[in-house]
mmCIF file of C-alpha atoms and ligand atoms in Angstrom:
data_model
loop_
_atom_site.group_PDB
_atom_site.id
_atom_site.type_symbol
_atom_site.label_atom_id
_atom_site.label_comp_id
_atom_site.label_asym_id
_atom_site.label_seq_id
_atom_site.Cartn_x
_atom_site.Cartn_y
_atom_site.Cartn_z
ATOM 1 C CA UNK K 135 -30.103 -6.272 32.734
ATOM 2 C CA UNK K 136 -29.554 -7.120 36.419
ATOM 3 C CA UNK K 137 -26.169 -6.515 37.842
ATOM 4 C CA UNK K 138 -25.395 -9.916 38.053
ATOM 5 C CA UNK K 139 -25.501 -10.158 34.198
ATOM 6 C CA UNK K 140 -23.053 -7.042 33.908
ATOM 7 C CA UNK K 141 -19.836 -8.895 32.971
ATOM 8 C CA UNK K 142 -16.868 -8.831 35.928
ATOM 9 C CA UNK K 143 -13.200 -9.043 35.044
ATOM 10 C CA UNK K 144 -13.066 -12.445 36.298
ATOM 11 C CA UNK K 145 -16.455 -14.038 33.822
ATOM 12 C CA UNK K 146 -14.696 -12.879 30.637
ATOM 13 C CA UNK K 147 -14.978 -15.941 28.301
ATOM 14 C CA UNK K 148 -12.591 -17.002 26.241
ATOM 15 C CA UNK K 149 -12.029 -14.936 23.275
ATOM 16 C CA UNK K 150 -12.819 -16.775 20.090
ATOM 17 C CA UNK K 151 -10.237 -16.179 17.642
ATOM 18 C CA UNK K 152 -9.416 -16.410 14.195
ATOM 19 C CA UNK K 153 -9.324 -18.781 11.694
ATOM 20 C CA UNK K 154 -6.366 -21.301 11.740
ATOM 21 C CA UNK K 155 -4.193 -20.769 8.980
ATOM 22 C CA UNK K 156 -2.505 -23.986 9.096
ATOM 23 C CA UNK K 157 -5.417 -25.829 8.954
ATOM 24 C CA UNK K 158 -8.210 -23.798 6.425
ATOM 25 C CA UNK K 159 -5.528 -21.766 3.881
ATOM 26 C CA UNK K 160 -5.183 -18.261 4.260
ATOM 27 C CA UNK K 161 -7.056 -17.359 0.956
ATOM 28 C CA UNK K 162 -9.927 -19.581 1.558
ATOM 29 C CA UNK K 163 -13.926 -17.811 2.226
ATOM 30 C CA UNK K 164 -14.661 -14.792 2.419
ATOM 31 C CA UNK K 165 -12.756 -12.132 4.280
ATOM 32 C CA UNK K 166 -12.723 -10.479 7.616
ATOM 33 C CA UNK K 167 -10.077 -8.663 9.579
ATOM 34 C CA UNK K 168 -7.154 -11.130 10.301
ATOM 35 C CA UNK K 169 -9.597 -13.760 9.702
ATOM 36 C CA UNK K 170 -11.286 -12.837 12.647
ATOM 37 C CA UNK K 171 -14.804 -13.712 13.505
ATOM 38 C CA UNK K 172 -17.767 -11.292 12.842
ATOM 39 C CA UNK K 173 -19.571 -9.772 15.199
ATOM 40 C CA UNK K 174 -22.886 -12.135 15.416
ATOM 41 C CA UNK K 175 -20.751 -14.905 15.784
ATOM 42 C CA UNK K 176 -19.499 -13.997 19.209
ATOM 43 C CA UNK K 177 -22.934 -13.336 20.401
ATOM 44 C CA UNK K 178 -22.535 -9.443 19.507
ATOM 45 C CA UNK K 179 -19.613 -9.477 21.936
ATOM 46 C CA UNK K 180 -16.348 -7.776 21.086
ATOM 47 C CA UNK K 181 -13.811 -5.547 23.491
ATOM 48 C CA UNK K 182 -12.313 -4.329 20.417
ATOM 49 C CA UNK K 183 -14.755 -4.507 17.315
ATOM 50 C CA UNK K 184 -13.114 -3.682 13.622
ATOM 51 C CA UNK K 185 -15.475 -2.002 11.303
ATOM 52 C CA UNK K 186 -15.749 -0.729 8.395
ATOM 53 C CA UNK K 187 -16.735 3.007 6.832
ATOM 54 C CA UNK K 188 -17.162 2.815 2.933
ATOM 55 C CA UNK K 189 -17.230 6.385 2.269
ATOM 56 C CA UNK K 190 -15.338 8.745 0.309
ATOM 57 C CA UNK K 191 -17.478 11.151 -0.593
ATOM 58 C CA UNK K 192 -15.470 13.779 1.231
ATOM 59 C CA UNK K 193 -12.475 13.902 -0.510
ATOM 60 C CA UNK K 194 -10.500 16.941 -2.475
ATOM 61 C CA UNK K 195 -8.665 14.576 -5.422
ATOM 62 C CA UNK K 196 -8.494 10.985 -6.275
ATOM 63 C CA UNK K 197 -11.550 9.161 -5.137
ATOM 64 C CA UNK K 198 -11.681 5.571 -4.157
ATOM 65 C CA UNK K 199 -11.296 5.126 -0.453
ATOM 66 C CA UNK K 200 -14.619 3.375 -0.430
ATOM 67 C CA UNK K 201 -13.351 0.640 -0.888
ATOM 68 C CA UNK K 202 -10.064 0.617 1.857
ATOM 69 C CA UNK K 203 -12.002 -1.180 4.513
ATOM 70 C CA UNK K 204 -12.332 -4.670 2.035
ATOM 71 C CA UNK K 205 -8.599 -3.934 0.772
ATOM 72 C CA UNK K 206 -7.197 -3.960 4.119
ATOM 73 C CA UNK K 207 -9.718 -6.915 5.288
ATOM 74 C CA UNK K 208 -8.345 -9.067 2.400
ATOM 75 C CA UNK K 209 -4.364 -7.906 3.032
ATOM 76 C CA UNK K 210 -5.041 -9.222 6.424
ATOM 77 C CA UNK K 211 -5.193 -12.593 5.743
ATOM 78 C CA UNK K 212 -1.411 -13.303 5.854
ATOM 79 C CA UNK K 213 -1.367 -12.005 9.735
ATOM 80 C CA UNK K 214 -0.311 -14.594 12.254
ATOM 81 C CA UNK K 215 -1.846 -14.468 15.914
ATOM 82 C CA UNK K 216 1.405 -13.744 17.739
ATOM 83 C CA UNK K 217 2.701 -10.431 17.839
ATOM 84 C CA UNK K 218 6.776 -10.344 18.502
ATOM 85 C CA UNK K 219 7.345 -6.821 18.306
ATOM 86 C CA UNK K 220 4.591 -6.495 20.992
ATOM 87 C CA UNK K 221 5.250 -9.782 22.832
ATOM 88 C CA UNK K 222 1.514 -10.600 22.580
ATOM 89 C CA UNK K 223 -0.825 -12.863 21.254
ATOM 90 C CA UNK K 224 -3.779 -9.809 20.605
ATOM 91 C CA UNK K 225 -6.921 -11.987 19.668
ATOM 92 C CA UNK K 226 -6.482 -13.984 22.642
ATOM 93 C CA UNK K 227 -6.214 -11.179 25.103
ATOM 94 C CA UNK K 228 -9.700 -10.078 24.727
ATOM 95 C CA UNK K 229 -12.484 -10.292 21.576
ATOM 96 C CA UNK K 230 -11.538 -8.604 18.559
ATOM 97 C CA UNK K 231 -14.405 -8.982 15.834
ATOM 98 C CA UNK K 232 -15.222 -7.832 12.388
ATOM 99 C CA UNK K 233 -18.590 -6.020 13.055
ATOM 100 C CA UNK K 234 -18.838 -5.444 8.870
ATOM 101 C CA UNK K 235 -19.549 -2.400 8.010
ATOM 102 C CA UNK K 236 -21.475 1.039 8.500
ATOM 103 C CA UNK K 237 -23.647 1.586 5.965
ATOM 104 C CA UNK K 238 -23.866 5.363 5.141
ATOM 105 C CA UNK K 239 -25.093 7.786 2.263
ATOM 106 C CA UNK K 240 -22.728 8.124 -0.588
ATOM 107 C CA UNK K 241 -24.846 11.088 -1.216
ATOM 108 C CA UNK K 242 -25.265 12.956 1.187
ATOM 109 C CA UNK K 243 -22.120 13.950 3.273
ATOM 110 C CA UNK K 244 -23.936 15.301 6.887
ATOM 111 C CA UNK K 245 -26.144 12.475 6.468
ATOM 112 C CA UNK K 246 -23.031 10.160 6.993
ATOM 113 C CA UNK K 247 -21.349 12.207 9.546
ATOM 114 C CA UNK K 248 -24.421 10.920 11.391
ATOM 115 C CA UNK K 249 -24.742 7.888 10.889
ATOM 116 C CA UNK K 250 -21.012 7.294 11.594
ATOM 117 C CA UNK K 251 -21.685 9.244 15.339
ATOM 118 C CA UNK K 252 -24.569 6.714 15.899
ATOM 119 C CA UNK K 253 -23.377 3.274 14.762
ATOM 120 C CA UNK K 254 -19.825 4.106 16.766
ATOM 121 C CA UNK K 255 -21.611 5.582 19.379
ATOM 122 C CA UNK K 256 -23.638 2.026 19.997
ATOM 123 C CA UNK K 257 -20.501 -0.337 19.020
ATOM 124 C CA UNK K 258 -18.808 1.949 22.704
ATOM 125 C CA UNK K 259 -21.984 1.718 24.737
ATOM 126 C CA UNK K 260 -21.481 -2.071 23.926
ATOM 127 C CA UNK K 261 -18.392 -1.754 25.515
ATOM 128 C CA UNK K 262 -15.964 -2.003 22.598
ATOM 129 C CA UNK K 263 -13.520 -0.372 21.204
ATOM 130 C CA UNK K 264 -13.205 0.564 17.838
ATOM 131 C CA UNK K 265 -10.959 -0.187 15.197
ATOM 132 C CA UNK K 266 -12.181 1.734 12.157
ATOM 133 C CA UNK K 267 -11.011 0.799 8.591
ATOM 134 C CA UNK K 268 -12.313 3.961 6.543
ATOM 135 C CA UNK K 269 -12.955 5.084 4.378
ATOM 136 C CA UNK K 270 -11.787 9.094 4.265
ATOM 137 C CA UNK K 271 -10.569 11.193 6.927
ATOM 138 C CA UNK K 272 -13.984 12.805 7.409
ATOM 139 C CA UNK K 273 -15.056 10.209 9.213
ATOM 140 C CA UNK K 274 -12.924 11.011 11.688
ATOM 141 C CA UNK K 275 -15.025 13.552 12.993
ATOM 142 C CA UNK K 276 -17.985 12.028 13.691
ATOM 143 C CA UNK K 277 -15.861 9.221 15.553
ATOM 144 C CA UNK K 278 -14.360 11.731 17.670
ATOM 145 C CA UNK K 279 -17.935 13.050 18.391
ATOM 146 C CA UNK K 280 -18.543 9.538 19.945
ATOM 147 C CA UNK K 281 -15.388 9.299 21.838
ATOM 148 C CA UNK K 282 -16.204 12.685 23.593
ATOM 149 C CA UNK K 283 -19.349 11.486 24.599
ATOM 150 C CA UNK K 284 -17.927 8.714 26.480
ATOM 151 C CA UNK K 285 -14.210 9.926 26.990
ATOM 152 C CA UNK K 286 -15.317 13.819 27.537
ATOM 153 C CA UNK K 287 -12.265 15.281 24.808
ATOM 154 C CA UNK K 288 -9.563 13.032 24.025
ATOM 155 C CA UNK K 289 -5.549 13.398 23.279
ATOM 156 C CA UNK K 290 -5.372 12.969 19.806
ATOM 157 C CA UNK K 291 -2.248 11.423 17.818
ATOM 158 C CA UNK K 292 -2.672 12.076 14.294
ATOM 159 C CA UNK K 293 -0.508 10.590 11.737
ATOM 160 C CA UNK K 294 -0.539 12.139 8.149
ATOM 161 C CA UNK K 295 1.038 14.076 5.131
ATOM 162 C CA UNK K 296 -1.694 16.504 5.959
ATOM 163 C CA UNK K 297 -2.503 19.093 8.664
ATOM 164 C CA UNK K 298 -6.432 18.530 7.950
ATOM 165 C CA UNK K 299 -7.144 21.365 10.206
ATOM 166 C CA UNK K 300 -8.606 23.383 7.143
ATOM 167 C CA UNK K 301 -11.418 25.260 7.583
ATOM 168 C CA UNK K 302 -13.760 24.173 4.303
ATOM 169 C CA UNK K 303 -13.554 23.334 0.803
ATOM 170 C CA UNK K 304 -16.263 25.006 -1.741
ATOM 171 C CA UNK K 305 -17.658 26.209 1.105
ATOM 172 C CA UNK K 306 -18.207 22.889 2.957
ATOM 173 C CA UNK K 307 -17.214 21.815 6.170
ATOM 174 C CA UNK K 308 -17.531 18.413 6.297
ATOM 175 C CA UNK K 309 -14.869 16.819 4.050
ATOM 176 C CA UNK K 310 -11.293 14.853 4.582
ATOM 177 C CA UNK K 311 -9.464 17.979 4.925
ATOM 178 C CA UNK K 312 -11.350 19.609 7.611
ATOM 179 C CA UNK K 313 -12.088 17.087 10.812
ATOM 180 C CA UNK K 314 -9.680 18.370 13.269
ATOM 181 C CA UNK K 315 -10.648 21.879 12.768
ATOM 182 C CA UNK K 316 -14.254 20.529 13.563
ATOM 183 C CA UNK K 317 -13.189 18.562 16.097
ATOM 184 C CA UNK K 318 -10.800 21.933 17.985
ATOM 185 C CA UNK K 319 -13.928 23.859 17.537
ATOM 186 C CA UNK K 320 -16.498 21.343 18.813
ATOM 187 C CA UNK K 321 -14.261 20.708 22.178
ATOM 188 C CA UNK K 322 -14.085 17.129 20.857
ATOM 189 C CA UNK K 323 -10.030 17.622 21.893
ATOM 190 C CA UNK K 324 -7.930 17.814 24.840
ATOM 191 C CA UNK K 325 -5.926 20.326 23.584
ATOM 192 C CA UNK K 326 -3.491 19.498 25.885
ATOM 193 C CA UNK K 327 -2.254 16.726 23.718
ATOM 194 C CA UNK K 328 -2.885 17.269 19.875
ATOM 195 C CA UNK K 329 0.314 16.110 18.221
ATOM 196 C CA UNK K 330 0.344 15.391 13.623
ATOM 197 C CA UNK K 331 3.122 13.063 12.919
ATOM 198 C CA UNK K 332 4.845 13.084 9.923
ATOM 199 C CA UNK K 333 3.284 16.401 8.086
ATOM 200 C CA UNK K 334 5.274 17.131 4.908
ATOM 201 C CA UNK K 335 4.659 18.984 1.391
ATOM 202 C CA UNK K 336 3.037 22.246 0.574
ATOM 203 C CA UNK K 337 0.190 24.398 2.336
ATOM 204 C CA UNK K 338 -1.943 27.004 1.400
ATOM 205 C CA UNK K 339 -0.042 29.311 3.259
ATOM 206 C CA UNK K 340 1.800 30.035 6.306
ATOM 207 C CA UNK K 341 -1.642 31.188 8.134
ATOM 208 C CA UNK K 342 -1.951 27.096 8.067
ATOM 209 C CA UNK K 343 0.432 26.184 10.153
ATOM 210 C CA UNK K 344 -0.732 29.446 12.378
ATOM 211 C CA UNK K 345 -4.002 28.515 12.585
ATOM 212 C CA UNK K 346 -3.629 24.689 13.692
ATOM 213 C CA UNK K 347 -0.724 25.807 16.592
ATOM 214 C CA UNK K 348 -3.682 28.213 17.589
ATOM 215 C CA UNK K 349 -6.192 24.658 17.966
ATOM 216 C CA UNK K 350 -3.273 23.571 20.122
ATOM 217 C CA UNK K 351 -1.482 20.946 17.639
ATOM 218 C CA UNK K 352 2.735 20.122 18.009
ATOM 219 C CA UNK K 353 3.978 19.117 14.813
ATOM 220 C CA UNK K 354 6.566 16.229 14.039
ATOM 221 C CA UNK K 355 7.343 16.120 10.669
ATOM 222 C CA UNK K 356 8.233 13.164 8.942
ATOM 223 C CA UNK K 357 11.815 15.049 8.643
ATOM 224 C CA UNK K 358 11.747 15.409 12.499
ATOM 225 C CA UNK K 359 11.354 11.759 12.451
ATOM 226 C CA UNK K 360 14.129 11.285 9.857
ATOM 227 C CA UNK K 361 16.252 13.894 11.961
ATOM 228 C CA UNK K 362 15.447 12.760 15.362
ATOM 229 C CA UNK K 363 14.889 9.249 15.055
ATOM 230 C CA UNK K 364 11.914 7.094 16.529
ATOM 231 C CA UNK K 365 13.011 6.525 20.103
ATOM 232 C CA UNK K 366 13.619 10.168 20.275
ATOM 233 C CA UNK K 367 9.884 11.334 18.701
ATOM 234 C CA UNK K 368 8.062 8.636 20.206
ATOM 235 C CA UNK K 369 9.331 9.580 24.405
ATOM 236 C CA UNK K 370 8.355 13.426 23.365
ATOM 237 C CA UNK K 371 4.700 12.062 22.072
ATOM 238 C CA UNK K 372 4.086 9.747 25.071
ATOM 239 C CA UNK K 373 5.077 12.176 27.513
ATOM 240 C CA UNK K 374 2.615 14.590 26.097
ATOM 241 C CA UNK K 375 -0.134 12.269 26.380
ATOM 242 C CA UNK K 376 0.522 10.531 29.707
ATOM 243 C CA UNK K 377 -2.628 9.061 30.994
ATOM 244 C CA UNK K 378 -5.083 11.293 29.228
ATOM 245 C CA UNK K 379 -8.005 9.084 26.570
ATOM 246 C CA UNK K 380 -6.306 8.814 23.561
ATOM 247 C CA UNK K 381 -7.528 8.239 20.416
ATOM 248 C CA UNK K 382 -5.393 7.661 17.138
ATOM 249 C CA UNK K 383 -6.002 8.496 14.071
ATOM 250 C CA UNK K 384 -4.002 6.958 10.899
ATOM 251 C CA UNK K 385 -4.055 8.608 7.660
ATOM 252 C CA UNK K 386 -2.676 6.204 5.004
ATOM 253 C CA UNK K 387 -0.935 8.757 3.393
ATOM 254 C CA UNK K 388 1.416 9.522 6.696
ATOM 255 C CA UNK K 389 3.339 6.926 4.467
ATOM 256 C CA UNK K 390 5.697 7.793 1.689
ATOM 257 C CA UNK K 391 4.000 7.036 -1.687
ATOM 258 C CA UNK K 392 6.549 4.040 -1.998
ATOM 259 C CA UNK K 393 5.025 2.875 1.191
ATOM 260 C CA UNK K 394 1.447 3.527 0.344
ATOM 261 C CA UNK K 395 0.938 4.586 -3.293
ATOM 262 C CA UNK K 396 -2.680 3.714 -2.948
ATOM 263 C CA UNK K 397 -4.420 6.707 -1.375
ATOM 264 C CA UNK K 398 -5.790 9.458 -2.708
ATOM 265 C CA UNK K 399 -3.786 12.837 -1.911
ATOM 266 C CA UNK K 400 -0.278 11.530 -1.988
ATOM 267 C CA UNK K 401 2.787 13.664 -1.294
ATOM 268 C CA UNK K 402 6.739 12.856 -1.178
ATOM 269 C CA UNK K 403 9.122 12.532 1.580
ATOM 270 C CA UNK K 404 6.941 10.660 4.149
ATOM 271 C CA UNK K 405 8.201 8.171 6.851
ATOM 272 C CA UNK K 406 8.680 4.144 5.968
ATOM 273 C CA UNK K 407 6.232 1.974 7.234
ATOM 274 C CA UNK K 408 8.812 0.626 9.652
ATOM 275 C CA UNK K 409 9.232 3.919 11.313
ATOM 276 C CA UNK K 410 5.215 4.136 11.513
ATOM 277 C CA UNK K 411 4.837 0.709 13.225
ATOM 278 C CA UNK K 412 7.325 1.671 15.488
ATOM 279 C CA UNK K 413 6.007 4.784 16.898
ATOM 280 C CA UNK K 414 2.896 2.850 17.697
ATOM 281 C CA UNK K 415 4.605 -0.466 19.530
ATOM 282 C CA UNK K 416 6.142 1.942 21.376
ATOM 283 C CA UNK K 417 2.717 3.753 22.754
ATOM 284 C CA UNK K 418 2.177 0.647 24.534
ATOM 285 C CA UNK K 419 1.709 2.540 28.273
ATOM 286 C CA UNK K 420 -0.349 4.824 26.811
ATOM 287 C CA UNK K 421 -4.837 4.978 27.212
ATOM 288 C CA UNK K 422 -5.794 3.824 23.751
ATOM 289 C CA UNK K 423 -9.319 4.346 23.568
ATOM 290 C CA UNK K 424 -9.928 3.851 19.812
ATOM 291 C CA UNK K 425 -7.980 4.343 16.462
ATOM 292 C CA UNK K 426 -8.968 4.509 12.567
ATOM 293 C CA UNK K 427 -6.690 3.794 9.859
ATOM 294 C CA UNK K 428 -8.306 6.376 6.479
ATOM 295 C CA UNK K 429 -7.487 6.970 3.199
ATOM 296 C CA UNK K 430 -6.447 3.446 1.586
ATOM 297 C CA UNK K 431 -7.744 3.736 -2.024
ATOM 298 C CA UNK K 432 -6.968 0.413 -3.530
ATOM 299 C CA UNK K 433 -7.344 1.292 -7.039
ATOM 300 C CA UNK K 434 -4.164 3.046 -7.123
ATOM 301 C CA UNK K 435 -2.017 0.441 -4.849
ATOM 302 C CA UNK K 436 0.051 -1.920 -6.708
ATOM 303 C CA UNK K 437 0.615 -5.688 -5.098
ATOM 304 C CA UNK K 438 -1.379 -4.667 -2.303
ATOM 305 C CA UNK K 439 1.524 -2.687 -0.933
ATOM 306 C CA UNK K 440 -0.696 0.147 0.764
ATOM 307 C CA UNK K 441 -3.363 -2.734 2.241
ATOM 308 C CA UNK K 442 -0.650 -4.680 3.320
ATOM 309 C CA UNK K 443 0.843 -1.845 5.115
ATOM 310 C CA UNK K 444 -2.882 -0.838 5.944
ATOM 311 C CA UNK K 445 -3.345 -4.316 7.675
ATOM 312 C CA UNK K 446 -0.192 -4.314 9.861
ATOM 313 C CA UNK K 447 -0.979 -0.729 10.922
ATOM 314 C CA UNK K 448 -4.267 -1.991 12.301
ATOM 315 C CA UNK K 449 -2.630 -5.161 14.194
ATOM 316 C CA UNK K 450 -0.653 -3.057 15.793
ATOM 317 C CA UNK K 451 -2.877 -0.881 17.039
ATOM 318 C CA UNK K 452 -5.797 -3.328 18.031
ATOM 319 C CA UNK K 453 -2.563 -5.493 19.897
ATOM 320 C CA UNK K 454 -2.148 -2.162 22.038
ATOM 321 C CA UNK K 455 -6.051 -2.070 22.699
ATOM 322 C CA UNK K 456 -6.210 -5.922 24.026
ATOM 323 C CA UNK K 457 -3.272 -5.508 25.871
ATOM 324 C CA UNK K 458 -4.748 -2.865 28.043
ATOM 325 C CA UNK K 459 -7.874 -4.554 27.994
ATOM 326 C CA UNK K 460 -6.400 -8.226 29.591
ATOM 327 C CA UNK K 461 -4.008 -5.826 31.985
ATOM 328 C CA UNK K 462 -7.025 -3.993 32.977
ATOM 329 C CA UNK K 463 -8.621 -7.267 34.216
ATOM 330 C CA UNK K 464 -5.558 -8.464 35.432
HETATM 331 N N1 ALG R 285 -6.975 13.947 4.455
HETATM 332 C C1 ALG R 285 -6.299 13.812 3.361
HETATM 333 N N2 ALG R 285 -5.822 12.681 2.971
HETATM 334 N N3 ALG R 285 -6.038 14.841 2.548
HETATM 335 C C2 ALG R 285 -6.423 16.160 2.786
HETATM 336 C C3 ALG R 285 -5.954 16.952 1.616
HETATM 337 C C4 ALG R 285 -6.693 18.211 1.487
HETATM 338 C C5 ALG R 285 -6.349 19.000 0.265
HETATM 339 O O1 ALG R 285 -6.648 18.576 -0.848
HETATM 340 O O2 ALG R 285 -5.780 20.069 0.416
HETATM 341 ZN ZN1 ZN R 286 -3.569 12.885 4.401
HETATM 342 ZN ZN1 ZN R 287 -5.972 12.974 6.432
#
């Protein structure tokens, strides 16, 4: 590559962007993220590329988050290209595209951990960012791996019923309960700004919660967020993160079961997903470098009520990424 093929702010081309709903119906062909185009058909191009991590393999209870990724693709259909809430139109900002999915072992859990690191580590040296449709929450480890190579460690915002700071399960350390505690220990984390929103339901034991303040985490429970209110919770999580990389991680089950019954480790009293979408619209000055969205196991939603939720998480979070994106070019 010479350096007059490295792309300036000014040569961006026009994003393409998704298929017109009012003229090909929603429900028509074959699915990709808000109808979005896949990645060969921008020419491999894509500031923020969506892909997908069929892998559950890691998982302590209810199996089935294989197949989240295609769930939330085909919930996605019914999004519209402008985005009130955010007063933006995301896919024509910058290129979002579907770039399918990573293909990893079903078998054999480290095996995937690195495939993950490499496929997300090539999607960012493309220049993307990622929107990652798991999948379980192991996966979030290996992503993190490839943000800290480019980001050095990131703030992390973690939304979830669950602490997933554990240390292992039967004796393995690679599973949906454990990728933060990886991640601490690994120096994947600016532990400056680790914050789990909306933690609720039992623990092992106190020592939990001892052990994850030790890693550096703040805790909002999704009774803080009842208590205090979004405006209130969402100030105190900005200001913690200021400018700092951050990366955000979305566990499904964040959501009250009524919100999200389809995901694998559900517990009660969680936040609605109006208070979740809110939280995010309102990180809109903050560095998003990358986000997943884990744990949607369709086989236990009912009228695609988790995927739907799923979907609109993921809008919301790829309209913060273009946004910075188009205001970084200006
Ligand atoms: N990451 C999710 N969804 N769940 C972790 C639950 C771990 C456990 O079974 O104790
Ligand atoms: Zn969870
Ligand atoms: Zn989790």
């Amino acid at each position: 590559m010479t350096s007059s093929d490295i792309p300036t702010p000014d040569s961006a081309p026009t994003p393409r962007g998704p298929v017109d709903s009012s003229r090909v119906p929603r429900y028509a062909g074959p699915a990709t993220f808000a109808r979005l185009p896949r990645i060969d058909e921008t020419g491999g191009r894509a500031d923020v590329a969506v892909v997908g991590v069929p892998f559950d393999t890691g998982v302590s209870y209810r199996p089935g988050a294989r197949f989240g990724g295609n769930a939330i693709r085909e919930a996605s259909r019914l999004l519209r290209p402008y985005n009130p809430a955010q007063d933006a139109s995301p896919f024509a900002l910058a290129q979002v595209a579907d770039a399918g999915d990573i293909a990893v072992n079903p078998f054999d859990i480290g095996e995937a951990v690195e495939t993950v690191e490499e496929a997300a580590g090539s999607l960012l040296d493309s220049g993307a960012r990622l929107m990652t449709l798991g999948g379980d929450h192991t996966i979030a480890l290996p992503l993190l791996r490839a943000m800290a190579r480019k980001h050095g460690p990131v703030a992390l915002l973690h939304f979830d019923a669950h602490l997933d700071t554990w240390d292992t399960y039967f004796g393995a350390a690679y599973t949906h309960g454990t990728p933060f505690r990886r991640a601490a220990e690994e120096g994947l984390l600016d532990t400056a700004a680790l914050s789990h929103v909306g933690t609720r339901g039992p623990l092992y034991g106190k020592r939990d919660l001892d052990d994850d303040a030790k890693m550096g985490f703040g805790i909002v429970t999704s009774a803080d967020v009842m208590r205090r209110g979004v405006d209130e919770v969402t100030d105190q999580l900005r200001q913690r993160i200021g400018s700092r990389p951050l990366y955000v991680s979305v566990d499904i089950d964040v959501l009250d079961p009524a919100h999200a019954p389809g995901t694998g480790t559900p517990e009660a009293g969680g936040i609605t997903s109006r208070e979740l979408l809110e939280i995010l619209r309102g990180l809109s000055g903050c560095h998003l470098v990358s986000a997943d969205l884990v744990e949607v196991a369709p086989a236990y939603d009912h009228a695609e009520i988790t995927s739907v939720a799923a979907s609109h998480t993921a809008y919301e979070l790829t309209t913060l990424m273009t946004r910075q994106i188009a205001a970084a070019r200006g």
